[in-house]
XYZ file of N, CA and C in Angstrom:
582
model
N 188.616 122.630 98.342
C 188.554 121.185 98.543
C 187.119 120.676 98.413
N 186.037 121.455 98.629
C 184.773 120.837 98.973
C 183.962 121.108 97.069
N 184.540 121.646 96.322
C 184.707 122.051 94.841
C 184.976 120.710 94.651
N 186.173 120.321 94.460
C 187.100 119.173 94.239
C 185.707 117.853 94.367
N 185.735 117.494 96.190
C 184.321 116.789 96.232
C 183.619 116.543 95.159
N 182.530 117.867 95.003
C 181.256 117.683 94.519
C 181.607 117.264 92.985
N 182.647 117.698 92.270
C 183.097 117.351 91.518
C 183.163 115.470 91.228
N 184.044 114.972 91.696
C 184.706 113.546 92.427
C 183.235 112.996 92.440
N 182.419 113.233 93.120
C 181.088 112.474 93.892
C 180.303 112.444 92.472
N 179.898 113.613 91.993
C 179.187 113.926 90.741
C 179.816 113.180 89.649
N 180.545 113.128 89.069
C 181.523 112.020 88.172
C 181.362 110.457 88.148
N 181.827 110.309 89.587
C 182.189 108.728 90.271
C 181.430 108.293 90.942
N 181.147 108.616 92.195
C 180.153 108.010 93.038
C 178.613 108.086 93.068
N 178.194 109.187 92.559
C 176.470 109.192 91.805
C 176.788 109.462 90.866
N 177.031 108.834 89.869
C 177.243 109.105 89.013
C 175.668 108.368 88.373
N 175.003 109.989 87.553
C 173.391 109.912 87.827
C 172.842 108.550 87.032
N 173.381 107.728 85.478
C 173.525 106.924 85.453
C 173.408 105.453 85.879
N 174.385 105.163 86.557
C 175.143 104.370 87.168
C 174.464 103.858 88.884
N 174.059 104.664 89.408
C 174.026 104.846 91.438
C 172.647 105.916 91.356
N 171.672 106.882 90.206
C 170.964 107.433 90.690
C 169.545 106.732 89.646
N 170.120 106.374 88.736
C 169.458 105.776 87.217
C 168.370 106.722 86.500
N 169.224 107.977 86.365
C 168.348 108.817 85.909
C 169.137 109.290 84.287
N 168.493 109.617 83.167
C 168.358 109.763 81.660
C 168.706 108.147 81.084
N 167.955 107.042 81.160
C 168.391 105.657 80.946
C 167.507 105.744 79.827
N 166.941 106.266 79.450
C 166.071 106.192 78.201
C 166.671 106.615 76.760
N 167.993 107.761 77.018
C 168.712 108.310 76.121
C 169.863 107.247 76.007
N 170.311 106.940 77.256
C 171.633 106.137 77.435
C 171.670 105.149 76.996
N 170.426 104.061 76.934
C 170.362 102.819 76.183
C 170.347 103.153 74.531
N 169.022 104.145 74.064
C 168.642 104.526 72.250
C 170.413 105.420 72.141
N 170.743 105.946 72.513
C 171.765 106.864 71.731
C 173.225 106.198 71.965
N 173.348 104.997 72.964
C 174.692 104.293 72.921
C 175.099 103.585 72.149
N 174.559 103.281 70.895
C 174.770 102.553 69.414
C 175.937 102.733 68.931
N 176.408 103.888 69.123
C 177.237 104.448 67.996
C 178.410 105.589 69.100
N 179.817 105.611 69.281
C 180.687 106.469 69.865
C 180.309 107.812 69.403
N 180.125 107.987 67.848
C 180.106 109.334 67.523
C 178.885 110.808 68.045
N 177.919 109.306 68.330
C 176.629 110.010 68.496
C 176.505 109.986 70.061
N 177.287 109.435 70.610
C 177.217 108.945 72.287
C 177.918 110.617 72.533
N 178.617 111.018 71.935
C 179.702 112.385 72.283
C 178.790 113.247 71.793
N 178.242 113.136 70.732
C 177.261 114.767 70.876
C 176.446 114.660 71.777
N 175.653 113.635 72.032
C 174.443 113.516 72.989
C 174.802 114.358 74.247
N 176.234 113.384 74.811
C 177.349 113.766 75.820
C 177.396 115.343 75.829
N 177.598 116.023 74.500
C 177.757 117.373 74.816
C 176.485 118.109 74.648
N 176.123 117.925 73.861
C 174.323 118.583 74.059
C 173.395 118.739 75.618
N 173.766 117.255 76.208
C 173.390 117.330 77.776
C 174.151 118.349 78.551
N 175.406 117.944 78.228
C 176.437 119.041 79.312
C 176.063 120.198 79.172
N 175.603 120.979 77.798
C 175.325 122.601 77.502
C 173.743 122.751 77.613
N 172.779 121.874 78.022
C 171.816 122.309 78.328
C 171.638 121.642 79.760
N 171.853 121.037 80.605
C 172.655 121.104 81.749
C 172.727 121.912 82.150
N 173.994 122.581 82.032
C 174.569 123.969 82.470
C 173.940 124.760 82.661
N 173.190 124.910 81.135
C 172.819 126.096 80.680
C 170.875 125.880 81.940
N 170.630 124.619 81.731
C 168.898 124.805 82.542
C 169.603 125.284 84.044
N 170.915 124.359 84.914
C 171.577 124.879 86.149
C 170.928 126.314 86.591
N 171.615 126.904 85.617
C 171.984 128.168 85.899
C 170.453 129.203 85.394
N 169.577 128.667 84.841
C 168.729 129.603 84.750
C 167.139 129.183 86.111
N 167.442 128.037 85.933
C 166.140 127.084 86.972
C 166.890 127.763 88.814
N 168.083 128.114 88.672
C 168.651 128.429 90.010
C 167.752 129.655 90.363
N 168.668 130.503 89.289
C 167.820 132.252 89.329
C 166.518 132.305 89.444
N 165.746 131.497 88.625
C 164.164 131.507 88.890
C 163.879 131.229 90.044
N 164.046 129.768 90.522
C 164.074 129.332 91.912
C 164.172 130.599 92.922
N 165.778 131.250 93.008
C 165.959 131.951 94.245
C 165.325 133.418 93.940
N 165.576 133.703 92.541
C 165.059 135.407 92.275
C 163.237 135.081 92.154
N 162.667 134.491 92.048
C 161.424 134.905 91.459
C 160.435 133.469 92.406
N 160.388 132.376 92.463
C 159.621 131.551 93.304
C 160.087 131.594 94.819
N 160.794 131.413 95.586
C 161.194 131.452 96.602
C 160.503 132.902 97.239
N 160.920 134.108 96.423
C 160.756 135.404 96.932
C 159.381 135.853 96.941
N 158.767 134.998 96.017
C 157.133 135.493 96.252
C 156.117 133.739 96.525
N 157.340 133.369 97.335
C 156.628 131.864 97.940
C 155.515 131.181 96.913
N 156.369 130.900 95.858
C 155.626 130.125 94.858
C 156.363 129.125 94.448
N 157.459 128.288 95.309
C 157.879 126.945 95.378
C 157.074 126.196 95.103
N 155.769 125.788 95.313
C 155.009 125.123 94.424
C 155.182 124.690 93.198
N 155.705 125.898 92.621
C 155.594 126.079 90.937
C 156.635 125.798 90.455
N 157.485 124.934 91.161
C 159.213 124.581 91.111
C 159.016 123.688 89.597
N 158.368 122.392 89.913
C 158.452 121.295 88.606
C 158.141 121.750 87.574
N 157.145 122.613 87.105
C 156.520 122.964 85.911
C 157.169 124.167 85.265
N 157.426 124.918 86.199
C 158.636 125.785 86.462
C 160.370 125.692 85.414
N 160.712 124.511 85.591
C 161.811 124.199 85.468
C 161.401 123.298 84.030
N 160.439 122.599 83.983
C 159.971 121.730 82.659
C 160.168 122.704 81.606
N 159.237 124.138 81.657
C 159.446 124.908 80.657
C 160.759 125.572 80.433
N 161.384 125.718 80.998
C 163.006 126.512 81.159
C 163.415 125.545 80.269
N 163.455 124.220 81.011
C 163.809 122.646 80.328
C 163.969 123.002 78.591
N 162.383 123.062 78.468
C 162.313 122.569 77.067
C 162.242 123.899 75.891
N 162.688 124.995 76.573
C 162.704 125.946 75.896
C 164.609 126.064 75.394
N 165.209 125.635 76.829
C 166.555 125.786 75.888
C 166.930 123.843 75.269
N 166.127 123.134 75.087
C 166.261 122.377 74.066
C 165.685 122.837 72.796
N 164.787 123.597 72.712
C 164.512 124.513 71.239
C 165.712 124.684 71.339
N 166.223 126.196 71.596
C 167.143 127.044 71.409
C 168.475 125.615 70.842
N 169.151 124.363 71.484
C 169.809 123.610 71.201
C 169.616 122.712 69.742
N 168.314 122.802 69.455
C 167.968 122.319 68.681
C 167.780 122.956 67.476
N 167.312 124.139 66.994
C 167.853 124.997 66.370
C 169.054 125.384 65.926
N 170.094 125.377 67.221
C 171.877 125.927 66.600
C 172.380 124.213 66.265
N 171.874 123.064 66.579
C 172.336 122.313 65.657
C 171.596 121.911 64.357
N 170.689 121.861 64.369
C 169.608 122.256 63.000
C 170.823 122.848 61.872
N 171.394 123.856 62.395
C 171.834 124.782 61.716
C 173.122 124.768 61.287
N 174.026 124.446 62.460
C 175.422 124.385 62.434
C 175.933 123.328 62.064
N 175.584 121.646 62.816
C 175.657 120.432 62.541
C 174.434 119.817 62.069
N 174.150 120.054 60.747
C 173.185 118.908 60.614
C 173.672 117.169 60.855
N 174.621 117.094 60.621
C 174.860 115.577 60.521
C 174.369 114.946 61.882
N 175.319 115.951 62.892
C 174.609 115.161 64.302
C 173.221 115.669 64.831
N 172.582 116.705 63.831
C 171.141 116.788 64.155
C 170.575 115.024 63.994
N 171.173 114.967 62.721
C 170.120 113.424 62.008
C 170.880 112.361 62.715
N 171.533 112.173 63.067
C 172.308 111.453 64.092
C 171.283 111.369 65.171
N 171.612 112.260 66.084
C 170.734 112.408 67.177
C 169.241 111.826 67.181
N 168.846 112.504 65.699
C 166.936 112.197 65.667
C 166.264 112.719 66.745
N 165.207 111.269 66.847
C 164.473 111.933 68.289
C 164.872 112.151 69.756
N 166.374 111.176 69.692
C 166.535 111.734 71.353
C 166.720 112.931 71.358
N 166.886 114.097 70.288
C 167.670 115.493 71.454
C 166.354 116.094 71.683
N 164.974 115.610 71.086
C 163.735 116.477 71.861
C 163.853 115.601 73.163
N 163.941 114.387 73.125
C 163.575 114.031 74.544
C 164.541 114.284 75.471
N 165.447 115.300 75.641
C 166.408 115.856 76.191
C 165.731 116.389 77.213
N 164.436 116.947 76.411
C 163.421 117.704 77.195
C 162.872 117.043 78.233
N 162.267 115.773 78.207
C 162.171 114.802 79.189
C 163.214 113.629 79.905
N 164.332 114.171 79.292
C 165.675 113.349 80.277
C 165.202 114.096 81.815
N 165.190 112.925 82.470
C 165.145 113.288 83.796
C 166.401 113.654 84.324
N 167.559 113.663 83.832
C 168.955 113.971 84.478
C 169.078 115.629 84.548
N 168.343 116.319 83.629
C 168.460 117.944 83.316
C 167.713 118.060 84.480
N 166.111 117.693 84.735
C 165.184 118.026 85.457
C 165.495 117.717 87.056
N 166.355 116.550 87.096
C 167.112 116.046 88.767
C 168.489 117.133 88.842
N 169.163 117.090 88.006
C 169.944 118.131 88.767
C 169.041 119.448 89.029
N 168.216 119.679 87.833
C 167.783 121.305 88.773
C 167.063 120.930 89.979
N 166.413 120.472 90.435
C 166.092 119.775 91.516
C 166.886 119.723 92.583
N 168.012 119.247 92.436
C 169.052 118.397 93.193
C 169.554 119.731 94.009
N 170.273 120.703 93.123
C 170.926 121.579 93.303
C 170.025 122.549 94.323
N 169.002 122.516 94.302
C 167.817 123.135 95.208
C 168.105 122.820 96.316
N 167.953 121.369 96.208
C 167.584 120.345 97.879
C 168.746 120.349 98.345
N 170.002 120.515 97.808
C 171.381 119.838 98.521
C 171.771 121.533 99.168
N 170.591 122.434 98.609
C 171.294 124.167 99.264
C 172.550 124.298 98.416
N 172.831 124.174 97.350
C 174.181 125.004 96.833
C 173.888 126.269 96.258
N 174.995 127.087 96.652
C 174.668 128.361 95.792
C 175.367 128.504 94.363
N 175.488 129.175 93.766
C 175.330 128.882 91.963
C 176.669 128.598 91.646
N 177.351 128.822 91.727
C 178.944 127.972 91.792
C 178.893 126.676 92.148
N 178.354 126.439 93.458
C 178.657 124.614 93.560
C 177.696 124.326 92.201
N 176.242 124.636 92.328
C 175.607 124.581 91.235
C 175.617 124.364 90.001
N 176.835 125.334 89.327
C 177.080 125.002 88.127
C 178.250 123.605 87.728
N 179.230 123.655 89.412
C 180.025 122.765 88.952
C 179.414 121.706 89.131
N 178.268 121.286 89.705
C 177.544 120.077 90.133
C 177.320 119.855 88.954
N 176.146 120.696 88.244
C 176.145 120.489 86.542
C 177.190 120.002 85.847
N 177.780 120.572 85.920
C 178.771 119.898 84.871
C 179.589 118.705 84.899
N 180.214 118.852 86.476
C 180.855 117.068 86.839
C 179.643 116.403 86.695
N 178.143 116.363 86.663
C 176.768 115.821 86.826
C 177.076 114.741 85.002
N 177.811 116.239 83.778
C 177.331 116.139 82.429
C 178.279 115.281 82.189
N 179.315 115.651 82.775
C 180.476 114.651 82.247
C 180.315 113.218 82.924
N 179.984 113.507 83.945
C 179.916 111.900 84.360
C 179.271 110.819 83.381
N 178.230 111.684 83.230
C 176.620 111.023 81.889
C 177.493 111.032 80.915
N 178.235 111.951 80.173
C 178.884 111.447 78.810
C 179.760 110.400 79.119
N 180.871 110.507 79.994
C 181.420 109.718 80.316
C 180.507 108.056 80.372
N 179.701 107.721 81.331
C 179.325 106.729 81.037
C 178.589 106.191 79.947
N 177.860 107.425 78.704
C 177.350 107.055 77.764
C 178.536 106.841 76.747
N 179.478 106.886 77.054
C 180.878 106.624 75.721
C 181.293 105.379 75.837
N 181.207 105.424 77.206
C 181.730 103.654 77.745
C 180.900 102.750 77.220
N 179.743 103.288 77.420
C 179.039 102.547 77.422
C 178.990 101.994 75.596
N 178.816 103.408 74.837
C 178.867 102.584 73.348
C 179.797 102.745 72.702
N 181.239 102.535 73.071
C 182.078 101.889 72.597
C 182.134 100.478 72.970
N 181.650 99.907 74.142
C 181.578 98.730 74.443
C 180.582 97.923 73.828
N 179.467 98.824 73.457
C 178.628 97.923 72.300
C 178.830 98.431 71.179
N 179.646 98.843 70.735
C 180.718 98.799 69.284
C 181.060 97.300 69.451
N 181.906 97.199 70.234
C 182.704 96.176 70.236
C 181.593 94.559 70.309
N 180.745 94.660 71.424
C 179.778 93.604 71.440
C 178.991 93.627 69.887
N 178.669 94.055 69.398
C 178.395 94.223 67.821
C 179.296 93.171 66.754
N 180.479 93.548 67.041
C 181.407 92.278 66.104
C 181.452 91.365 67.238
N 181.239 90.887 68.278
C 181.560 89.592 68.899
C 180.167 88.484 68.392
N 180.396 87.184 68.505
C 179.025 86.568 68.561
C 178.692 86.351 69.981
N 176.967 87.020 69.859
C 176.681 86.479 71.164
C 175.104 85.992 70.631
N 175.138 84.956 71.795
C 173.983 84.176 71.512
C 172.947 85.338 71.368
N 171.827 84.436 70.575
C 170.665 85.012 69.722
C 170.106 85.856 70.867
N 169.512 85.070 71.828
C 168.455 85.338 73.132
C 169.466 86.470 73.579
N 170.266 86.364 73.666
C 171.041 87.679 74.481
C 171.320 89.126 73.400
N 171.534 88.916 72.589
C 171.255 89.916 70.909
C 170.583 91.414 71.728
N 171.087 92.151 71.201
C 170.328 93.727 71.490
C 170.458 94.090 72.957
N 168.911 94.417 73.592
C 168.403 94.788 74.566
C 169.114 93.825 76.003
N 169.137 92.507 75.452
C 169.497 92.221 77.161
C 170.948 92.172 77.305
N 171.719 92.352 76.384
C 173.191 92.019 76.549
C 173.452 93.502 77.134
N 173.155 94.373 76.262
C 173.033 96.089 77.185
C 173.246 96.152 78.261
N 172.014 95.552 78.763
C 171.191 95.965 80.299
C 172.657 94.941 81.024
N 172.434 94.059 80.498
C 173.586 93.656 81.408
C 174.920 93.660 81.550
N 175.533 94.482 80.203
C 177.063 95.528 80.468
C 177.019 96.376 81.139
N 175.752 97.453 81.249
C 174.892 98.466 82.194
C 175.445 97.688 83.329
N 174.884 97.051 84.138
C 174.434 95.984 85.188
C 176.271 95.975 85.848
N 177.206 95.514 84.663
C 178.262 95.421 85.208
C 178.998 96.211 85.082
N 179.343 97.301 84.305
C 179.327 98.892 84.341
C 179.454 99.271 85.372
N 178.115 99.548 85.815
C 177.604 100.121 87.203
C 178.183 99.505 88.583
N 178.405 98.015 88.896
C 179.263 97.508 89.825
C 180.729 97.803 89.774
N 181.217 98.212 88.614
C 182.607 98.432 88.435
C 182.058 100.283 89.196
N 181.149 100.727 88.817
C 181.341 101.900 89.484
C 181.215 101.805 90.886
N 180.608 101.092 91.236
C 180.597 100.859 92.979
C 181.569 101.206 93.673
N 182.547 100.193 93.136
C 184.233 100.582 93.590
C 184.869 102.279 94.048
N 183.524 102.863 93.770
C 184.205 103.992 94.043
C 183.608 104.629 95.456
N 182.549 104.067 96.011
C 181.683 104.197 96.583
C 182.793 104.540 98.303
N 182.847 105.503 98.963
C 183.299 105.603 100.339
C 184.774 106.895 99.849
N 184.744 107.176 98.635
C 185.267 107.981 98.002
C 185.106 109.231 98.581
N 183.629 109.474 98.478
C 183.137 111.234 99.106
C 183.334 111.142 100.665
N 183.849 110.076 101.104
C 183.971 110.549 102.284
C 185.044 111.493 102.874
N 186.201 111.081 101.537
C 188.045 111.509 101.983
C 186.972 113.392 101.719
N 186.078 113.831 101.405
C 185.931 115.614 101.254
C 185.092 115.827 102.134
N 184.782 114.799 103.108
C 184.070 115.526 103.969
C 184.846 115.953 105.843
């Protein structure tokens, strides 16, 4: 049941997005387009996972044990941006289309703060590598999830007319804006798992 939770909470109620406002830099440049909103979506989820589970082990096997918590942020930056190489490479390779799709956001994957807050997160909240990984992942889906919503809905704002002054950037911020209150609604949710 407490699986279920972190799941539920991670998805819906922080949903990191939405209630924590963390990778908004990818979520606004890469919500243009549905097709490219879903790789982004899955590229995060598998390096996600994949930083989860290696920033954990470092953390508990190797800083913790020789009291070099200190070295947590810089620590985890390089883990970070070493398996965005490695991601960046097997689509280089496999998908070019959504390499060139992607462009420059999948380096700044490396500086999405959503990879770098969950490894973080998962530290501070004490989970051990199971809640951990599922935190990651209800964490990834939540983020794809709201980055799909998000640009299919400016698909659609694209063929509507909207006034000039509102055009681009502020009509976004403010589907974002109401997005995010529709997520509210979910808010008193994590309480039914505790």
């Amino acid at each position: 049941m407490e699986l279920i939770g972190i799941i539920i909470v991670a998805i819906f109620v922080n949903n990191v997005v939405f209630s924590q406002f963390l990778g908004i830099c990818p979520f606004l440049g890469v919500s243009k387009k549905v097709d490219t909103a879903i790789g982004m979506g899955f590229a995060v989820m598998f390096v996600l996972t994949m930083a989860t589970i290696v920033t954990f082990i470092v953390q508990k096997g190797i800083l913790e044990q020789f009291g070099l918590e200190y070295l947590q942020t810089i620590t985890f930056i390089l883990v970070i941006a070493s398996l965005v190489q490695m991601v960046e490479i097997i689509l280089k390779k496999t998908s070019p289309s959504l390499y060139q799709a992607l462009g420059v956001f999948l380096p700044l994957i490396t500086t999405n703060c959503v990879i770098l807050g969950v490894a973080i997160l998962v530290i501070q909240k004490d989970y051990n590598l199971l809640e951990s990984v599922i935190y990651a992942v209800a964490t990834a889906i939540g983020y794809a999830m709201a980055l799909i919503i998000f640009s299919s809905i400016r698909e659609q704002l694209a063929l509507t007319k909207v006034p000039k002054t509102m055009q681009g950037v502020p009509i976004a911020l403010i589907t974002a804006g109401v997005i995010a209150m529709a997520f509210m609604g979910f808010s008193g949710i994590d309480q039914v798992f505790k």
